[in-house]
Coordinates of C-alpha atoms in Angstrom, one line a residue:
X1 CA -60.4 46.1 -142.1
X2 CA -57.2 44.0 -141.9
X3 CA -57.6 40.3 -142.3
X4 CA -55.5 37.6 -140.8
X5 CA -52.7 35.2 -141.4
X6 CA -52.3 32.0 -139.3
X7 CA -48.9 30.4 -138.7
X8 CA -49.1 27.0 -137.0
X9 CA -46.0 25.5 -135.4
X10 CA -46.9 21.8 -135.2
X11 CA -44.7 19.0 -133.9
X12 CA -46.1 16.3 -136.1
X13 CA -49.8 17.2 -136.3
X14 CA -52.1 20.2 -136.6
X15 CA -54.8 21.1 -134.0
X16 CA -58.4 21.2 -135.3
X17 CA -57.5 21.2 -139.0
X18 CA -57.7 19.0 -142.0
X19 CA -56.4 15.4 -141.5
X20 CA -55.5 15.9 -137.8
X21 CA -56.8 12.4 -137.2
X22 CA -54.8 10.7 -139.9
X23 CA -54.9 9.3 -143.4
X24 CA -57.0 6.3 -144.5
X25 CA -56.9 3.5 -147.0
X26 CA -59.7 0.9 -147.6
X27 CA -59.1 -2.8 -147.0
X28 CA -59.6 -4.4 -150.4
X29 CA -61.7 -7.2 -149.0
X30 CA -63.6 -5.8 -146.0
X31 CA -63.7 -2.2 -147.4
X32 CA -63.1 -1.0 -143.9
X33 CA -60.9 2.0 -143.3
X34 CA -57.4 1.6 -142.0
X35 CA -56.1 4.9 -140.6
X36 CA -52.4 6.0 -140.3
X37 CA -51.6 9.1 -138.2
X38 CA -48.4 10.4 -139.8
X39 CA -47.1 11.2 -143.3
X40 CA -43.9 11.8 -145.2
X41 CA -44.4 13.2 -148.7
X42 CA -41.5 14.1 -151.0
X43 CA -41.9 15.6 -154.5
X44 CA -38.4 15.0 -155.9
X45 CA -39.2 17.1 -159.0
X46 CA -39.2 20.2 -156.9
X47 CA -35.9 19.6 -155.1
X48 CA -32.9 21.3 -156.7
X49 CA -30.3 19.2 -154.7
X50 CA -31.1 16.2 -152.6
X51 CA -28.3 17.1 -150.1
X52 CA -30.5 20.0 -148.9
X53 CA -33.5 17.8 -148.1
X54 CA -34.0 16.8 -144.5
X55 CA -36.2 13.7 -145.2
X56 CA -33.6 11.7 -147.1
X57 CA -29.9 11.0 -146.9
X58 CA -27.6 9.5 -149.6
X59 CA -25.6 6.5 -148.5
X60 CA -22.0 5.6 -149.0
X61 CA -20.8 2.1 -148.4
X62 CA -19.4 -1.0 -150.2
X63 CA -20.5 -4.6 -150.3
X64 CA -17.8 -7.1 -151.4
X65 CA -18.5 -9.6 -154.1
X66 CA -18.5 -12.4 -151.5
X67 CA -20.9 -10.7 -149.1
X68 CA -23.2 -9.7 -151.9
X69 CA -23.1 -13.0 -153.6
X70 CA -21.9 -11.4 -156.9
X71 CA -19.2 -11.6 -159.4
X72 CA -18.1 -8.1 -158.4
X73 CA -18.6 -5.9 -155.4
X74 CA -21.1 -3.1 -155.4
X75 CA -20.3 0.4 -154.0
X76 CA -22.9 3.0 -153.2
X77 CA -21.7 6.6 -153.8
X78 CA -23.5 9.9 -153.1
X79 CA -22.5 11.3 -156.5
X80 CA -24.7 8.8 -158.2
X81 CA -27.8 10.0 -156.5
X82 CA -29.2 13.5 -157.0
X83 CA -32.3 15.4 -157.9
X84 CA -33.0 17.5 -161.0
X85 CA -35.8 20.0 -161.4
X86 CA -37.3 20.2 -164.9
X87 CA -35.9 23.6 -165.9
X88 CA -32.4 22.5 -165.0
X89 CA -32.4 18.9 -166.2
X90 CA -30.0 17.7 -168.8
X91 CA -30.6 14.6 -171.0
X92 CA -27.3 13.1 -169.8
X93 CA -28.3 13.3 -166.2
X94 CA -31.8 11.9 -166.4
X95 CA -35.4 13.2 -166.1
X96 CA -36.9 15.5 -163.6
X97 CA -36.9 14.0 -160.1
X98 CA -34.5 11.8 -158.1
X99 CA -32.0 10.1 -160.4
X100 CA -30.3 6.9 -159.2
X101 CA -27.4 5.9 -161.3
X102 CA -25.3 2.8 -161.9
X103 CA -22.0 3.4 -163.7
X104 CA -20.6 1.3 -166.4
X105 CA -17.0 1.9 -165.3
X106 CA -16.0 -0.1 -162.2
X107 CA -13.8 1.2 -159.4
X108 CA -10.3 0.0 -159.9
X109 CA -9.4 -0.1 -156.3
X110 CA -12.1 -2.5 -155.1
X111 CA -13.4 -4.1 -158.3
X112 CA -16.9 -2.8 -157.5
X113 CA -19.7 -1.4 -159.6
X114 CA -20.8 2.1 -158.5
X115 CA -24.5 2.4 -157.7
X116 CA -26.7 4.6 -155.6
X117 CA -28.9 4.4 -152.5
X118 CA -31.0 7.0 -150.6
X119 CA -32.7 6.3 -147.2
X120 CA -35.3 8.1 -145.2
X121 CA -33.9 9.9 -142.1
X122 CA -36.8 8.6 -140.0
X123 CA -36.4 5.1 -138.7
X124 CA -39.9 4.8 -137.1
X125 CA -42.0 4.0 -140.1
X126 CA -44.3 1.2 -138.8
X127 CA -47.7 0.1 -140.2
X128 CA -48.4 2.1 -143.3
X129 CA -49.0 2.6 -147.0
X130 CA -45.8 3.4 -148.9
X131 CA -45.8 4.6 -152.5
X132 CA -43.2 5.7 -155.1
X133 CA -43.5 7.1 -158.7
X134 CA -40.7 5.4 -160.6
X135 CA -39.5 5.2 -164.2
X136 CA -37.1 2.3 -164.7
X137 CA -34.1 1.9 -166.9
X138 CA -34.1 -0.1 -170.1
X139 CA -30.3 -0.7 -169.8
X140 CA -29.7 -4.4 -169.0
X141 CA -27.8 -5.5 -166.0
X142 CA -29.1 -3.6 -163.0
X143 CA -31.4 -4.1 -160.0
X144 CA -33.6 -1.2 -158.9
X145 CA -35.4 -1.5 -155.6
X146 CA -38.0 0.3 -153.5
X147 CA -38.2 -1.3 -150.1
X148 CA -38.8 -1.0 -146.3
X149 CA -36.1 -2.2 -144.0
X150 CA -35.7 -2.9 -140.3
X151 CA -33.1 -5.7 -140.5
X152 CA -32.3 -8.7 -142.7
X153 CA -35.2 -10.7 -141.3
X154 CA -37.8 -7.9 -141.4
X155 CA -37.7 -6.4 -144.9
X156 CA -40.3 -5.7 -147.6
X157 CA -39.0 -5.5 -151.2
X158 CA -40.2 -4.5 -154.6
X159 CA -37.3 -5.2 -157.0
X160 CA -36.8 -4.8 -160.8
X161 CA -34.2 -6.7 -162.8
X162 CA -33.7 -4.9 -166.1
X163 CA -32.1 -8.1 -167.6
X164 CA -35.6 -9.7 -167.4
X165 CA -37.4 -7.1 -169.4
X166 CA -38.3 -8.4 -172.9
X167 CA -39.9 -5.8 -175.2
X168 CA -40.6 -8.3 -178.0
X169 CA -42.5 -10.6 -175.7
X170 CA -44.0 -7.9 -173.5
X171 CA -42.5 -9.4 -170.4
X172 CA -41.7 -7.0 -167.5
X173 CA -41.4 -8.8 -164.2
X174 CA -41.5 -7.3 -160.7
X175 CA -40.1 -9.3 -157.9
X176 CA -42.0 -9.0 -154.6
X177 CA -40.2 -10.2 -151.5
X178 CA -40.8 -10.3 -147.7
X179 CA -37.6 -11.3 -145.9
X180 CA -38.1 -13.2 -142.7
X181 CA -36.3 -15.5 -140.2
X182 CA -37.5 -18.4 -142.4
X183 CA -35.8 -16.8 -145.5
X184 CA -32.6 -16.2 -143.6
X185 CA -32.5 -19.9 -142.7
X186 CA -32.9 -20.6 -146.4
X187 CA -29.9 -18.5 -147.3
X188 CA -32.1 -15.4 -147.9
X189 CA -33.8 -17.2 -150.7
X190 CA -37.4 -16.1 -150.0
X191 CA -38.7 -18.2 -152.9
X192 CA -38.3 -21.2 -150.6
X193 CA -40.7 -19.7 -148.0
X194 CA -43.7 -18.7 -150.0
X195 CA -43.0 -15.0 -149.4
X196 CA -41.7 -14.3 -152.9
X197 CA -43.8 -13.6 -156.0
X198 CA -42.7 -12.7 -159.5
X199 CA -45.5 -10.8 -161.2
X200 CA -45.5 -9.6 -164.8
X201 CA -46.5 -6.0 -165.2
X202 CA -49.1 -5.1 -167.8
X203 CA -47.0 -2.1 -169.0
X204 CA -43.5 -1.3 -170.0
X205 CA -42.0 0.3 -166.8
X206 CA -39.2 2.0 -168.8
X207 CA -41.4 4.2 -170.9
X208 CA -43.2 6.2 -168.2
X209 CA -43.6 6.7 -164.5
X210 CA -45.8 4.3 -162.6
X211 CA -46.7 4.1 -158.9
X212 CA -45.4 1.1 -157.0
X213 CA -46.9 0.6 -153.6
X214 CA -47.0 -1.7 -150.6
X215 CA -49.4 -1.6 -147.6
X216 CA -47.8 -3.0 -144.5
X217 CA -50.4 -3.9 -141.8
X218 CA -50.3 -6.4 -138.9
X219 CA -49.6 -9.9 -140.4
X220 CA -50.2 -8.7 -143.9
X221 CA -48.4 -7.0 -146.8
X222 CA -50.2 -6.0 -150.0
X223 CA -48.4 -5.0 -153.2
X224 CA -49.8 -2.7 -155.9
X225 CA -48.9 -1.1 -159.3
X226 CA -50.9 1.9 -160.3
X227 CA -53.3 1.0 -157.5
X228 CA -54.0 -2.4 -158.9
X229 CA -53.4 -5.2 -156.4
X230 CA -50.6 -7.6 -157.6
X231 CA -50.0 -9.8 -154.6
X232 CA -50.8 -10.5 -151.0
X233 CA -48.5 -12.0 -148.4
X234 CA -49.7 -12.8 -144.9
X235 CA -49.0 -14.8 -141.8
X236 CA -46.6 -14.8 -138.8
X237 CA -43.5 -14.2 -141.0
X238 CA -44.7 -10.7 -141.8
X239 CA -42.6 -7.8 -140.2
X240 CA -43.8 -6.3 -137.0
X241 CA -41.2 -3.6 -136.3
X242 CA -40.7 0.0 -137.4
X243 CA -38.1 0.7 -140.1
X244 CA -37.2 3.1 -142.9
X245 CA -37.6 3.4 -146.6
X246 CA -34.8 2.8 -149.1
X247 CA -34.5 3.6 -152.9
X248 CA -31.6 1.7 -154.4
X249 CA -30.0 1.0 -157.9
X250 CA -27.1 -1.4 -158.2
X251 CA -25.3 -4.2 -160.0
X252 CA -22.8 -6.8 -159.0
X253 CA -22.7 -9.1 -162.0
X254 CA -24.7 -11.9 -160.3
X255 CA -26.2 -13.8 -163.4
X256 CA -29.1 -15.0 -161.2
X257 CA -30.1 -11.6 -160.1
X258 CA -28.8 -8.2 -161.2
X259 CA -26.8 -9.5 -164.1
X260 CA -24.4 -6.9 -165.6
X261 CA -22.5 -4.8 -165.1
X262 CA -24.4 -2.6 -167.6
X263 CA -22.8 -1.8 -170.9
X264 CA -23.7 1.9 -170.4
X265 CA -24.6 4.1 -167.5
X266 CA -28.1 3.3 -166.3
X267 CA -30.5 5.7 -164.6
X268 CA -33.7 5.1 -162.6
X269 CA -35.8 8.2 -162.0
X270 CA -38.1 8.6 -159.0
X271 CA -40.6 11.5 -159.2
X272 CA -42.1 11.2 -155.7
X273 CA -42.4 9.1 -152.5
X274 CA -45.5 9.2 -150.3
X275 CA -45.6 7.4 -146.9
X276 CA -48.6 7.4 -144.6
X277 CA -47.8 5.5 -141.5
X278 CA -48.0 5.0 -137.7
X279 CA -44.8 5.7 -135.7
X280 CA -43.1 2.9 -133.8
X281 CA -41.9 5.6 -131.4
X282 CA -44.6 5.4 -128.7
X283 CA -44.1 8.9 -127.5
X284 CA -44.4 10.4 -131.0
X285 CA -47.4 8.2 -131.8
X286 CA -49.1 9.2 -128.5
X287 CA -48.6 12.9 -129.4
X288 CA -50.2 12.3 -132.8
X289 CA -53.1 10.6 -131.2
X290 CA -53.5 13.4 -128.7
X291 CA -53.8 15.9 -131.5
X292 CA -56.9 14.1 -132.9
X293 CA -59.6 16.1 -131.1
X294 CA -62.7 14.7 -133.0
X295 CA -62.3 12.0 -135.6
X296 CA -65.9 12.3 -136.6
X297 CA -65.4 15.9 -137.8
X298 CA -65.5 16.4 -141.5
X299 CA -62.0 16.4 -142.9
X300 CA -60.4 15.0 -139.6
X301 CA -59.5 11.8 -141.5
X302 CA -58.4 12.2 -145.1
X303 CA -58.8 9.3 -147.6
X304 CA -55.5 8.7 -149.5
X305 CA -56.4 8.9 -153.2
X306 CA -55.4 6.1 -155.5
X307 CA -52.8 7.0 -158.2
X308 CA -53.3 5.6 -161.7
X309 CA -51.1 5.4 -164.7
X310 CA -52.6 8.7 -165.8
X311 CA -51.1 10.7 -162.9
X312 CA -48.2 8.6 -161.8
X313 CA -45.7 11.1 -163.1
X314 CA -46.8 13.8 -160.6
X315 CA -48.3 11.6 -158.0
X316 CA -51.5 13.6 -158.0
X317 CA -52.5 15.2 -154.7
X318 CA -50.1 15.9 -151.9
X319 CA -51.6 16.6 -148.5
X320 CA -48.9 19.1 -147.8
X321 CA -50.1 21.3 -150.6
X322 CA -52.0 24.4 -149.5
X323 CA -55.1 23.7 -151.6
X324 CA -55.5 20.2 -150.0
X325 CA -54.8 21.1 -146.4
X326 CA -57.4 23.9 -146.6
X327 CA -60.2 21.8 -148.0
X328 CA -62.4 22.5 -145.0
X329 CA -60.5 25.4 -143.5
X330 CA -62.8 28.0 -144.9
X331 CA -65.9 26.4 -143.5
X332 CA -64.2 26.0 -140.1
X333 CA -62.6 29.4 -139.8
X334 CA -64.6 31.5 -142.3
X335 CA -61.4 32.9 -143.6
X336 CA -61.5 35.5 -140.8
X337 CA -60.2 35.8 -137.3
X338 CA -59.5 33.9 -134.1
X339 CA -60.6 34.8 -130.5
X340 CA -58.3 34.8 -127.5
X341 CA -60.1 35.5 -124.3
X342 CA -62.7 37.7 -126.0
X343 CA -60.2 39.7 -128.0
X344 CA -60.7 39.4 -131.8
X345 CA -57.3 39.0 -133.3
X346 CA -56.4 39.6 -136.9
X347 CA -53.0 39.1 -138.4
X348 CA -50.4 36.3 -137.9
X349 CA -51.2 33.8 -135.2
X350 CA -48.3 31.4 -134.3
X351 CA -49.6 28.0 -133.1
X352 CA -47.2 25.6 -131.5
X353 CA -48.8 22.2 -131.0
X354 CA -47.7 19.2 -129.1
X355 CA -44.2 20.5 -128.6
X356 CA -41.8 18.7 -126.2
X357 CA -38.6 20.7 -126.3
X358 CA -36.5 17.6 -125.5
X359 CA -37.9 15.7 -128.4
X360 CA -38.5 18.3 -131.2
X361 CA -35.7 17.0 -133.3
X362 CA -35.2 14.0 -135.5
X363 CA -32.0 12.3 -136.4
X364 CA -30.3 11.4 -139.6
X365 CA -29.0 8.1 -138.2
X366 CA -25.7 6.5 -139.0
X367 CA -26.4 2.9 -140.0
X368 CA -22.8 1.9 -140.2
X369 CA -22.8 2.7 -143.9
X370 CA -22.5 6.5 -144.0
X371 CA -21.4 9.4 -142.0
X372 CA -24.9 10.7 -141.8
X373 CA -25.1 14.0 -139.9
X374 CA -27.5 14.5 -137.0
X375 CA -30.0 17.2 -137.9
X376 CA -33.2 18.6 -136.5
X377 CA -36.3 20.1 -138.1
X378 CA -39.7 21.3 -137.2
X379 CA -42.8 21.1 -139.4
X380 CA -44.8 24.4 -139.5
X381 CA -48.1 25.0 -141.2
X382 CA -48.7 28.5 -142.6
X383 CA -52.4 29.4 -143.0
X384 CA -53.7 32.5 -144.8
X385 CA -56.5 34.4 -143.1
X386 CA -55.9 37.7 -145.0
X387 CA -58.0 39.0 -147.8
X388 CA -55.0 38.5 -150.2
X389 CA -55.6 36.1 -153.0
X390 CA -51.9 35.2 -153.0
X391 CA -50.0 35.2 -149.7
X392 CA -46.3 34.5 -149.9
X393 CA -43.9 33.4 -147.1
X394 CA -40.1 33.5 -146.8
X395 CA -37.9 31.9 -144.2
X396 CA -34.4 33.3 -143.6
X397 CA -31.7 32.9 -140.9
X398 CA -28.3 31.5 -140.1
X399 CA -26.8 28.3 -138.9
X400 CA -23.3 27.2 -138.1
X401 CA -22.4 27.2 -141.8
X402 CA -23.7 30.6 -142.6
X403 CA -26.8 32.2 -144.3
X404 CA -29.7 29.9 -145.0
X405 CA -33.0 30.3 -146.8
X406 CA -35.8 27.9 -147.6
X407 CA -36.6 27.5 -151.3
X408 CA -40.1 27.7 -152.7
X409 CA -41.0 24.1 -151.8
X410 CA -40.8 25.1 -148.2
X411 CA -38.3 22.3 -147.3
X412 CA -35.1 22.6 -149.3
X413 CA -32.3 24.6 -147.6
X414 CA -30.6 27.1 -149.9
X415 CA -27.2 28.5 -149.0
X416 CA -26.6 31.5 -151.2
X417 CA -23.0 32.1 -152.4
X418 CA -21.2 35.3 -151.7
X419 CA -21.5 37.7 -154.7
X420 CA -18.6 39.9 -155.8
X421 CA -20.7 43.1 -155.8
X422 CA -23.4 44.5 -153.6
X423 CA -27.2 44.2 -154.1
X424 CA -27.1 41.1 -156.2
X425 CA -30.1 38.7 -156.8
X426 CA -30.3 35.7 -154.5
X427 CA -30.4 33.4 -157.6
X428 CA -33.0 31.0 -156.3
X429 CA -36.8 31.0 -155.9
X430 CA -37.5 31.3 -152.2
X431 CA -41.0 32.6 -152.3
X432 CA -43.2 30.0 -150.6
X433 CA -46.8 30.3 -152.0
X434 CA -49.2 29.9 -149.2
X435 CA -52.3 30.4 -151.4
X436 CA -55.5 32.3 -151.0
X437 CA -57.7 33.0 -148.0
X438 CA -58.1 29.9 -145.8
X439 CA -55.3 27.9 -147.4
X440 CA -52.5 26.1 -145.7
X441 CA -48.9 25.4 -146.6
X442 CA -46.6 23.1 -144.7
X443 CA -42.9 24.1 -144.4
X444 CA -40.0 22.3 -142.7
X445 CA -37.7 24.5 -140.6
X446 CA -34.2 23.3 -139.9
X447 CA -32.1 24.4 -136.9
X448 CA -31.8 28.2 -137.4
X449 CA -30.8 31.1 -135.2
X450 CA -31.8 34.7 -135.8
X451 CA -34.5 33.3 -138.1
X452 CA -37.4 35.1 -139.5
X453 CA -40.6 34.0 -141.2
X454 CA -41.8 36.8 -143.5
X455 CA -45.2 37.2 -145.0
X456 CA -46.2 39.4 -147.9
X457 CA -49.6 40.0 -149.4
X458 CA -50.2 39.7 -153.1
X459 CA -46.5 39.3 -154.2
X460 CA -43.2 37.9 -153.0
X461 CA -40.7 40.0 -151.2
X462 CA -37.4 40.9 -152.8
X463 CA -34.2 39.9 -151.0
X464 CA -30.7 40.9 -152.3
X465 CA -27.2 39.8 -151.4
X466 CA -24.1 41.6 -150.5
X467 CA -20.6 40.1 -150.3
X468 CA -20.2 37.7 -147.4
X469 CA -22.8 36.7 -148.2
X470 CA -25.1 39.0 -146.3
X471 CA -28.8 39.2 -146.9
X472 CA -30.3 42.6 -147.7
X473 CA -33.6 42.3 -146.0
X474 CA -36.8 44.4 -146.8
X475 CA -36.7 47.8 -145.2
X476 CA -39.4 50.1 -143.9
X477 CA -37.1 53.1 -143.7
X478 CA -35.7 53.2 -147.3
X479 CA -38.3 54.5 -149.8
X480 CA -36.1 53.0 -152.7
X481 CA -36.4 49.5 -151.3
X482 CA -38.4 47.4 -153.8
X483 CA -40.6 46.2 -150.9
X484 CA -41.4 49.6 -149.4
X485 CA -44.9 49.8 -150.8
X486 CA -45.7 46.1 -150.1
X487 CA -47.9 44.9 -147.2
X488 CA -45.5 42.7 -145.2
X489 CA -44.4 41.7 -141.8
X490 CA -42.4 39.0 -140.0
X491 CA -41.9 37.1 -136.7
X492 CA -38.6 36.0 -135.3
X493 CA -37.4 32.6 -134.0
X494 CA -34.5 30.5 -133.0
X495 CA -34.7 26.7 -133.2
X496 CA -32.1 24.4 -131.8
X497 CA -31.8 20.9 -130.2
X498 CA -33.2 22.2 -126.9
X499 CA -35.7 24.9 -127.5
X500 CA -37.8 26.8 -130.0
X501 CA -38.0 30.6 -129.3
X502 CA -40.6 32.7 -131.1
X503 CA -40.8 36.5 -130.8
X504 CA -44.0 38.0 -132.1
X505 CA -43.5 41.5 -130.6
X506 CA -43.1 44.7 -132.7
X507 CA -39.9 46.7 -132.4
X508 CA -39.5 48.9 -135.5
X509 CA -43.0 48.9 -137.0
X510 CA -46.5 47.6 -136.8
X511 CA -48.1 46.0 -139.8
X512 CA -49.5 42.5 -140.1
X513 CA -50.6 41.6 -136.6
X514 CA -49.0 38.6 -135.0
X515 CA -50.3 36.5 -132.1
X516 CA -48.9 33.3 -130.5
X517 CA -50.7 30.2 -129.3
X518 CA -48.9 27.3 -127.7
X519 CA -50.3 23.9 -126.8
X520 CA -47.8 21.5 -125.2
X521 CA -48.0 17.7 -125.1
X522 CA -50.0 17.9 -121.9
X523 CA -52.7 19.9 -123.6
X524 CA -52.0 23.1 -121.7
X525 CA -52.7 26.1 -123.9
X526 CA -50.8 29.4 -123.6
X527 CA -51.6 32.4 -125.8
X528 CA -50.3 35.8 -126.6
X529 CA -53.2 37.5 -128.4
X530 CA -51.2 40.1 -130.4
X531 CA -52.9 43.2 -131.7
X532 CA -56.7 43.2 -131.8
X533 CA -59.0 43.7 -134.8
X534 CA -58.4 47.1 -136.5
X535 CA -55.3 47.5 -134.2
X536 CA -53.2 49.1 -136.9
X537 CA -55.9 51.6 -137.8
X538 CA -56.3 52.6 -134.1
X539 CA -52.5 53.0 -133.7
X540 CA -52.4 55.2 -136.8
X541 CA -55.3 57.3 -135.7
X542 CA -53.7 57.8 -132.3
X543 CA -50.5 59.0 -133.9
X544 CA -52.3 61.4 -136.0
X545 CA -54.2 62.8 -133.0
X546 CA -51.0 63.2 -131.1
X547 CA -49.4 65.0 -134.1
X548 CA -52.3 67.4 -134.2
X549 CA -52.1 67.9 -130.4
X550 CA -48.4 68.8 -130.1
X551 CA -47.2 69.4 -133.7
X552 CA -44.2 67.2 -133.1
X553 CA -44.7 65.2 -136.3
X554 CA -46.2 61.9 -134.9
X555 CA -48.3 61.6 -138.0
X556 CA -45.2 61.1 -140.0
X557 CA -44.8 57.7 -138.4
X558 CA -47.8 56.5 -140.4
X559 CA -47.0 55.0 -143.8
X560 CA -49.9 54.6 -146.2
X561 CA -50.3 52.7 -149.4
X562 CA -50.8 54.3 -152.8
X563 CA -54.5 54.0 -152.2
X564 CA -54.2 55.9 -148.9
X565 CA -54.9 52.9 -146.7
X566 CA -52.8 52.5 -143.6
X567 CA -49.8 50.2 -144.5
X568 CA -47.7 50.4 -141.3
X569 CA -46.9 52.5 -138.3
X570 CA -43.2 53.1 -137.5
X571 CA -41.4 53.4 -134.2
X572 CA -39.9 56.8 -133.4
X573 CA -36.4 55.4 -134.1
X574 CA -37.4 54.0 -137.5
X575 CA -39.3 57.2 -138.2
X576 CA -36.2 59.3 -137.5
X577 CA -34.4 57.2 -140.2
X578 CA -37.1 57.9 -142.7
X579 CA -37.5 61.6 -141.7
X580 CA -34.1 62.8 -140.2
X581 CA -34.6 65.0 -137.2
X582 CA -38.1 63.7 -136.4
X583 CA -38.9 63.9 -132.7
X584 CA -35.3 64.9 -132.0
X585 CA -35.0 66.0 -128.3
X586 CA -38.7 65.1 -127.6
X587 CA -38.0 62.7 -124.8
X588 CA -35.1 64.6 -123.2
X589 CA -37.3 66.2 -120.4
X590 CA -38.8 62.8 -119.6
X591 CA -35.4 61.1 -119.4
X592 CA -33.9 63.9 -117.3
X593 CA -36.9 63.6 -114.9
X594 CA -36.4 59.9 -114.5
X595 CA -32.7 60.2 -114.0
X596 CA -33.2 62.8 -111.3
X597 CA -35.7 60.6 -109.5
X598 CA -33.7 57.5 -109.4
X599 CA -30.5 59.2 -108.5
X600 CA -32.1 59.6 -105.1
X601 CA -34.1 56.3 -104.8
X602 CA -33.7 52.7 -105.7
X603 CA -35.2 51.4 -109.0
X604 CA -36.6 47.8 -109.1
X605 CA -36.1 45.9 -112.3
X606 CA -37.8 42.6 -113.0
X607 CA -35.2 40.6 -114.9
X608 CA -37.7 38.0 -115.9
X609 CA -35.0 35.3 -115.2
X610 CA -33.7 33.4 -112.2
X611 CA -32.4 36.6 -110.6
X612 CA -35.9 37.9 -110.1
X613 CA -36.3 41.5 -109.0
X614 CA -33.1 43.5 -108.8
X615 CA -32.9 46.7 -106.8
X616 CA -30.3 49.4 -107.2
X617 CA -29.2 52.8 -108.5

């Protein structure tokens, strides 16, 4: 019996699955739950190059000494911000994660100190809980900041001045600031408004990663370090808009703030950022709310775990990880099949939830400080309903720049370079581990045409490169292909600014069954059931029966595994490639009969487009 794989296309939220009603924190005083509907999680230690990530964009702009109230200007350059995965990190660059640098050598042309900044692409982060794992620099003369920003009068800051760190006295201050209209009137000196607190940390922040967090709710902002409450600010001066997150590291020589410039290059490393929030985009927030079918169901609302000093390096649990998203999936789905109109379906089911084609893309907005590129993406959840203990997925396709693949994190875009010879390795890990039966994995799909989502049971697929580059995909007609004996299949898609096309039909072969289920924002459900339970076995049995009946070799279209189980059924064209001459001339009498008939009468073709039925000869 063939088990199932589930592929969920979800615009923001899943249907009837873990956490579909949001993520909760507990109010430290009332202990009541506060729920946020959306999330943005980034594990920087798993991203090879930050330029390939869709959630963040590096900034490039300069602030003059006068405007920045410094001795020197400060310039933010993309080259000073990049990620480094553990196996590729060098001691000169920094640790595993996102490294934000400040250079000791100033720019000669503008007398500015080079620093670094990276911002979220989303600008609709409203009420929420925002967290970052950060290891600070011990080099004196820089300012590191993790903050939320809407404008100069609605801003939440956590800032670290390395000049203030004193190892001998054990003094490691953190500056907590809420900028408001009142602070603007005071020359952006929040200390004159009561919305500024300088708190001494109980640990050395330069020796290890710690989680720094602020919870932004109506009329209140709470600040934490390693889940310990440090400060509370509240009142009418608190922000009320949606904004975006910023990670920043800079110096401009101001003796009252950053100090510096640093005597040597300084690096701050960020291991992760987690944001759980409501959207200030009313349409998007409404879509998220609509996706919550039953908030009382177990697992519908997920409690956000507190991070302590012990797991601040990794950040602990990510809701995007397969083992988390599947926490109640087995109980709900029994790791088995789905029913469409009474037909039991096993295989890959494509779910598209809450999709509005005019609004499926997000923007990397230009804030007047960078030439940020407009890009789109779609979050997809892959769910394993096979009997495989290890299901793997791959995403391939093309965009305007050429060949693209997603790396193993399911988010980072990889653009393979053209090799000088044929059949060369891709040179990157692009096998996305979905997990065992009932598990989920969220991936982020950029704009791709001619895209494919591949699934393989028990092991990753092998892709190779030819000059171009051109991807050498798995083949069902080449017995020497390294994937020939594997149990795999795929669906096809094209995703652009206007539409998402998904094709789950079979052309060359039948293997893992694929179905499609679409729920739009109005709640209308459309489904294509795909092949029913034991469909492959029935197809293979029919081919064998036909082969026995006419001796034409239909049974050769059945490919079996080494154990003798049905692996796939080939189309006649694919079978002829594997077995030259197979079924040659078999359809000639039928074609001749059709030609003879319609030479004398009109044929009606349904174009399935605006032209409707077309009649002619």
